[in-house]
Amino acid sequence: MTTPPQLTDRQALCRNRARAARAPALFLHETARDEIHDRLAIVNKEFTKPAIVTGMPDFWADVLPGATLVEDAETLALDPGAHDLVIHAMALHWANDPVGQLIQCRRALAPDGLFLGVLFGGETLHELRAALAQAESDIRGGLSARVAPMAEIRDLGALMQRAGYALPVADSVPLTAAYRSARHLMQDLRAMGETNALTSRPRRFARRDVMARAETLYANNFPHGEDRLQATFDLIFLTGWAPDPSQPQPLRPGSATASLAAALGTEETKLKD
């Protein structure tokens, strides 16, 4: 069995989260929680055995009364078929094996159980990533791993299919925040527990001249109003069901009884062989 590459240093990630817990700034977790509640409200089903996978259990403990809280470790403490709802809350973007995480969650679901995942992806922090990369290139002539790579929504949808979910859906909620400076943004990331935990990260603080150059680039290229800077966060939501015979099934190819042209009220033009 091939061991997946260790993108994330788990010890560093846990340190970052423990430090953030002392003075947290979890407004993005609050947004994710509210979205989760909204999505559950439109599902015509009552969930009695929920589980929440998270690296921030103190925050997510009250989201669903009686939910089992599970650490987002490489191997999840989930019993097969034990839950009718599994929520993977703001942690999947740090997973070394995201497909493995999704598969473990699916196996923990009873038939027709629901999976809801929320994570950072897509365009998250693209401004900070661009400013840091350009600053290091200008001053040091190279790049360092300072911001974690973010998965694209279409790739995450494909991962849901690979993990065996029925009716998989991936959608995003883009958010824009305004900060006084790049340093204030990085202070917020620290208070979220979202600072650099990459295995390949530099083990020393960035040089002052690199950070100064990055702040200048950020301010020049990504203004938000007169005295603020733009920071993008892209919350991606993944929805899927444990397969069950009661779920809608796709029709067999060629089984349609009416043509698309007839449905649209247009004439059908056949192509030459």
GROMACS .gro file of N, CA, C and O in nm, residues 28-74:
model
  188
   28LEU      N    1  -1.476   3.270   1.045
   28LEU     CA    2  -1.499   3.185   0.928
   28LEU      C    3  -1.562   3.052   0.969
   28LEU      O    4  -1.645   2.997   0.897
   29HIS      N    5  -1.526   3.000   1.085
   29HIS     CA    6  -1.594   2.883   1.139
   29HIS      C    7  -1.741   2.916   1.165
   29HIS      O    8  -1.829   2.832   1.142
   30GLU      N    9  -1.768   3.037   1.213
   30GLU     CA   10  -1.906   3.077   1.238
   30GLU      C   11  -1.986   3.081   1.107
   30GLU      O   12  -2.102   3.038   1.102
   31THR      N   13  -1.924   3.132   1.002
   31THR     CA   14  -1.990   3.133   0.872
   31THR      C   15  -2.017   2.992   0.823
   31THR      O   16  -2.125   2.961   0.773
   32ALA      N   17  -1.917   2.905   0.838
   32ALA     CA   18  -1.933   2.765   0.797
   32ALA      C   19  -2.044   2.697   0.877
   32ALA      O   20  -2.127   2.623   0.822
   33ARG      N   21  -2.048   2.722   1.008
   33ARG     CA   22  -2.152   2.664   1.093
   33ARG      C   23  -2.291   2.709   1.049
   33ARG      O   24  -2.383   2.627   1.039
   34ASP      N   25  -2.306   2.838   1.020
   34ASP     CA   26  -2.437   2.889   0.978
   34ASP      C   27  -2.479   2.826   0.846
   34ASP      O   28  -2.597   2.794   0.825
   35GLU      N   29  -2.384   2.810   0.754
   35GLU     CA   30  -2.415   2.747   0.626
   35GLU      C   31  -2.456   2.601   0.646
   35GLU      O   32  -2.549   2.552   0.581
   36ILE      N   33  -2.387   2.532   0.735
   36ILE     CA   34  -2.422   2.393   0.764
   36ILE      C   35  -2.565   2.384   0.816
   36ILE      O   36  -2.644   2.298   0.774
   37HIS      N   37  -2.600   2.473   0.909
   37HIS     CA   38  -2.735   2.474   0.964
   37HIS      C   39  -2.838   2.500   0.853
   37HIS      O   40  -2.944   2.434   0.849
   38ASP      N   41  -2.808   2.594   0.763
   38ASP     CA   42  -2.901   2.625   0.654
   38ASP      C   43  -2.920   2.505   0.563
   38ASP      O   44  -3.033   2.476   0.518
   39ARG      N   45  -2.813   2.435   0.535
   39ARG     CA   46  -2.822   2.320   0.444
   39ARG      C   47  -2.897   2.204   0.509
   39ARG      O   48  -2.973   2.133   0.443
   40LEU      N   49  -2.874   2.183   0.638
   40LEU     CA   50  -2.947   2.077   0.707
   40LEU      C   51  -3.096   2.109   0.716
   40LEU      O   52  -3.181   2.019   0.716
   41ALA      N   53  -3.129   2.239   0.724
   41ALA     CA   54  -3.269   2.279   0.740
   41ALA      C   55  -3.352   2.244   0.618
   41ALA      O   56  -3.474   2.227   0.629
   42ILE      N   57  -3.290   2.235   0.501
   42ILE     CA   58  -3.367   2.205   0.380
   42ILE      C   59  -3.366   2.056   0.346
   42ILE      O   60  -3.424   2.016   0.245
   43VAL      N   61  -3.300   1.975   0.428
   43VAL     CA   62  -3.301   1.830   0.407
   43VAL      C   63  -3.420   1.772   0.481
   43VAL      O   64  -3.434   1.791   0.603
   44ASN      N   65  -3.504   1.705   0.409
   44ASN     CA   66  -3.626   1.649   0.469
   44ASN      C   67  -3.595   1.517   0.539
   44ASN      O   68  -3.638   1.409   0.499
   45LYS      N   69  -3.517   1.530   0.647
   45LYS     CA   70  -3.477   1.411   0.720
   45LYS      C   71  -3.431   1.452   0.859
   45LYS      O   72  -3.367   1.556   0.877
   46GLU      N   73  -3.464   1.371   0.958
   46GLU     CA   74  -3.419   1.396   1.095
   46GLU      C   75  -3.298   1.309   1.125
   46GLU      O   76  -3.300   1.189   1.103
   47PHE      N   77  -3.193   1.373   1.175
   47PHE     CA   78  -3.069   1.301   1.203
   47PHE      C   79  -3.058   1.278   1.354
   47PHE      O   80  -3.068   1.371   1.434
   48THR      N   81  -3.036   1.155   1.392
   48THR     CA   82  -3.031   1.119   1.534
   48THR      C   83  -2.895   1.069   1.579
   48THR      O   84  -2.871   1.057   1.699
   49LYS      N   85  -2.805   1.040   1.484
   49LYS     CA   86  -2.673   0.986   1.520
   49LYS      C   87  -2.563   1.061   1.444
   49LYS      O   88  -2.489   1.002   1.365
   50PRO      N   89  -2.550   1.193   1.468
   50PRO     CA   90  -2.451   1.270   1.394
   50PRO      C   91  -2.310   1.257   1.451
   50PRO      O   92  -2.292   1.228   1.569
   51ALA      N   93  -2.213   1.281   1.365
   51ALA     CA   94  -2.072   1.289   1.407
   51ALA      C   95  -2.009   1.409   1.338
   51ALA      O   96  -2.045   1.442   1.224
   52ILE      N   97  -1.917   1.474   1.407
   52ILE     CA   98  -1.847   1.591   1.351
   52ILE      C   99  -1.697   1.567   1.360
   52ILE      O  100  -1.642   1.545   1.469
   53VAL      N  101  -1.631   1.570   1.245
   53VAL     CA  102  -1.486   1.558   1.237
   53VAL      C  103  -1.428   1.699   1.235
   53VAL      O  104  -1.461   1.778   1.147
   54THR      N  105  -1.343   1.731   1.330
   54THR     CA  106  -1.294   1.868   1.339
   54THR      C  107  -1.164   1.876   1.418
   54THR      O  108  -1.136   1.791   1.503
   55GLY      N  109  -1.088   1.981   1.389
   55GLY     CA  110  -0.970   2.011   1.469
   55GLY      C  111  -0.997   2.119   1.573
   55GLY      O  112  -0.907   2.157   1.648
   56MET      N  113  -1.121   2.170   1.575
   56MET     CA  114  -1.161   2.274   1.670
   56MET      C  115  -1.283   2.225   1.749
   56MET      O  116  -1.394   2.278   1.733
   57PRO      N  117  -1.269   2.123   1.834
   57PRO     CA  118  -1.385   2.064   1.901
   57PRO      C  119  -1.456   2.159   1.996
   57PRO      O  120  -1.578   2.150   2.013
   58ASP      N  121  -1.385   2.252   2.059
   58ASP     CA  122  -1.449   2.344   2.152
   58ASP      C  123  -1.553   2.430   2.081
   58ASP      O  124  -1.658   2.462   2.138
   59PHE      N  125  -1.525   2.468   1.956
   59PHE     CA  126  -1.621   2.550   1.881
   59PHE      C  127  -1.737   2.467   1.830
   59PHE      O  128  -1.853   2.505   1.841
   60TRP      N  129  -1.707   2.350   1.773
   60TRP     CA  130  -1.809   2.270   1.705
   60TRP      C  131  -1.891   2.182   1.799
   60TRP      O  132  -1.989   2.119   1.757
   61ALA      N  133  -1.857   2.180   1.927
   61ALA     CA  134  -1.926   2.091   2.022
   61ALA      C  135  -2.075   2.121   2.032
   61ALA      O  136  -2.156   2.030   2.053
   62ASP      N  137  -2.114   2.248   2.019
   62ASP     CA  138  -2.254   2.286   2.038
   62ASP      C  139  -2.332   2.298   1.908
   62ASP      O  140  -2.448   2.340   1.910
   63VAL      N  141  -2.270   2.264   1.797
   63VAL     CA  142  -2.338   2.281   1.668
   63VAL      C  143  -2.457   2.186   1.655
   63VAL      O  144  -2.566   2.225   1.613
   64LEU      N  145  -2.437   2.061   1.692
   64LEU     CA  146  -2.544   1.961   1.690
   64LEU      C  147  -2.546   1.891   1.826
   64LEU      O  148  -2.451   1.819   1.859
   65PRO      N  149  -2.648   1.912   1.906
   65PRO     CA  150  -2.653   1.849   2.038
   65PRO      C  151  -2.642   1.697   2.029
   65PRO      O  152  -2.707   1.633   1.946
   66GLY      N  153  -2.554   1.641   2.109
   66GLY     CA  154  -2.538   1.496   2.112
   66GLY      C  155  -2.449   1.439   2.004
   66GLY      O  156  -2.431   1.317   1.997
   67ALA      N  157  -2.390   1.525   1.920
   67ALA     CA  158  -2.304   1.475   1.813
   67ALA      C  159  -2.175   1.418   1.871
   67ALA      O  160  -2.120   1.469   1.969
   68THR      N  161  -2.125   1.313   1.807
   68THR     CA  162  -1.995   1.257   1.842
   68THR      C  163  -1.887   1.342   1.779
   68THR      O  164  -1.887   1.366   1.659
   69LEU      N  165  -1.793   1.391   1.860
   69LEU     CA  166  -1.683   1.473   1.810
   69LEU      C  167  -1.563   1.385   1.783
   69LEU      O  168  -1.522   1.307   1.870
   70VAL      N  169  -1.505   1.399   1.664
   70VAL     CA  170  -1.396   1.312   1.620
   70VAL      C  171  -1.280   1.398   1.573
   70VAL      O  172  -1.297   1.490   1.492
   71GLU      N  173  -1.161   1.369   1.623
   71GLU     CA  174  -1.041   1.442   1.579
   71GLU      C  175  -1.012   1.411   1.433
   71GLU      O  176  -1.028   1.297   1.387
   72ASP      N  177  -0.966   1.510   1.361
   72ASP     CA  178  -0.935   1.492   1.218
   72ASP      C  179  -0.797   1.428   1.200
   72ASP      O  180  -0.713   1.477   1.124
   73ALA      N  181  -0.775   1.317   1.266
   73ALA     CA  182  -0.649   1.243   1.253
   73ALA      C  183  -0.647   1.170   1.119
   73ALA      O  184  -0.746   1.165   1.047
   74GLU      N  185  -0.532   1.109   1.089
   74GLU     CA  186  -0.522   1.034   0.963
   74GLU      C  187  -0.621   0.918   0.961
   74GLU      O  188  -0.684   0.889   0.860
   0.00000   0.00000   0.00000
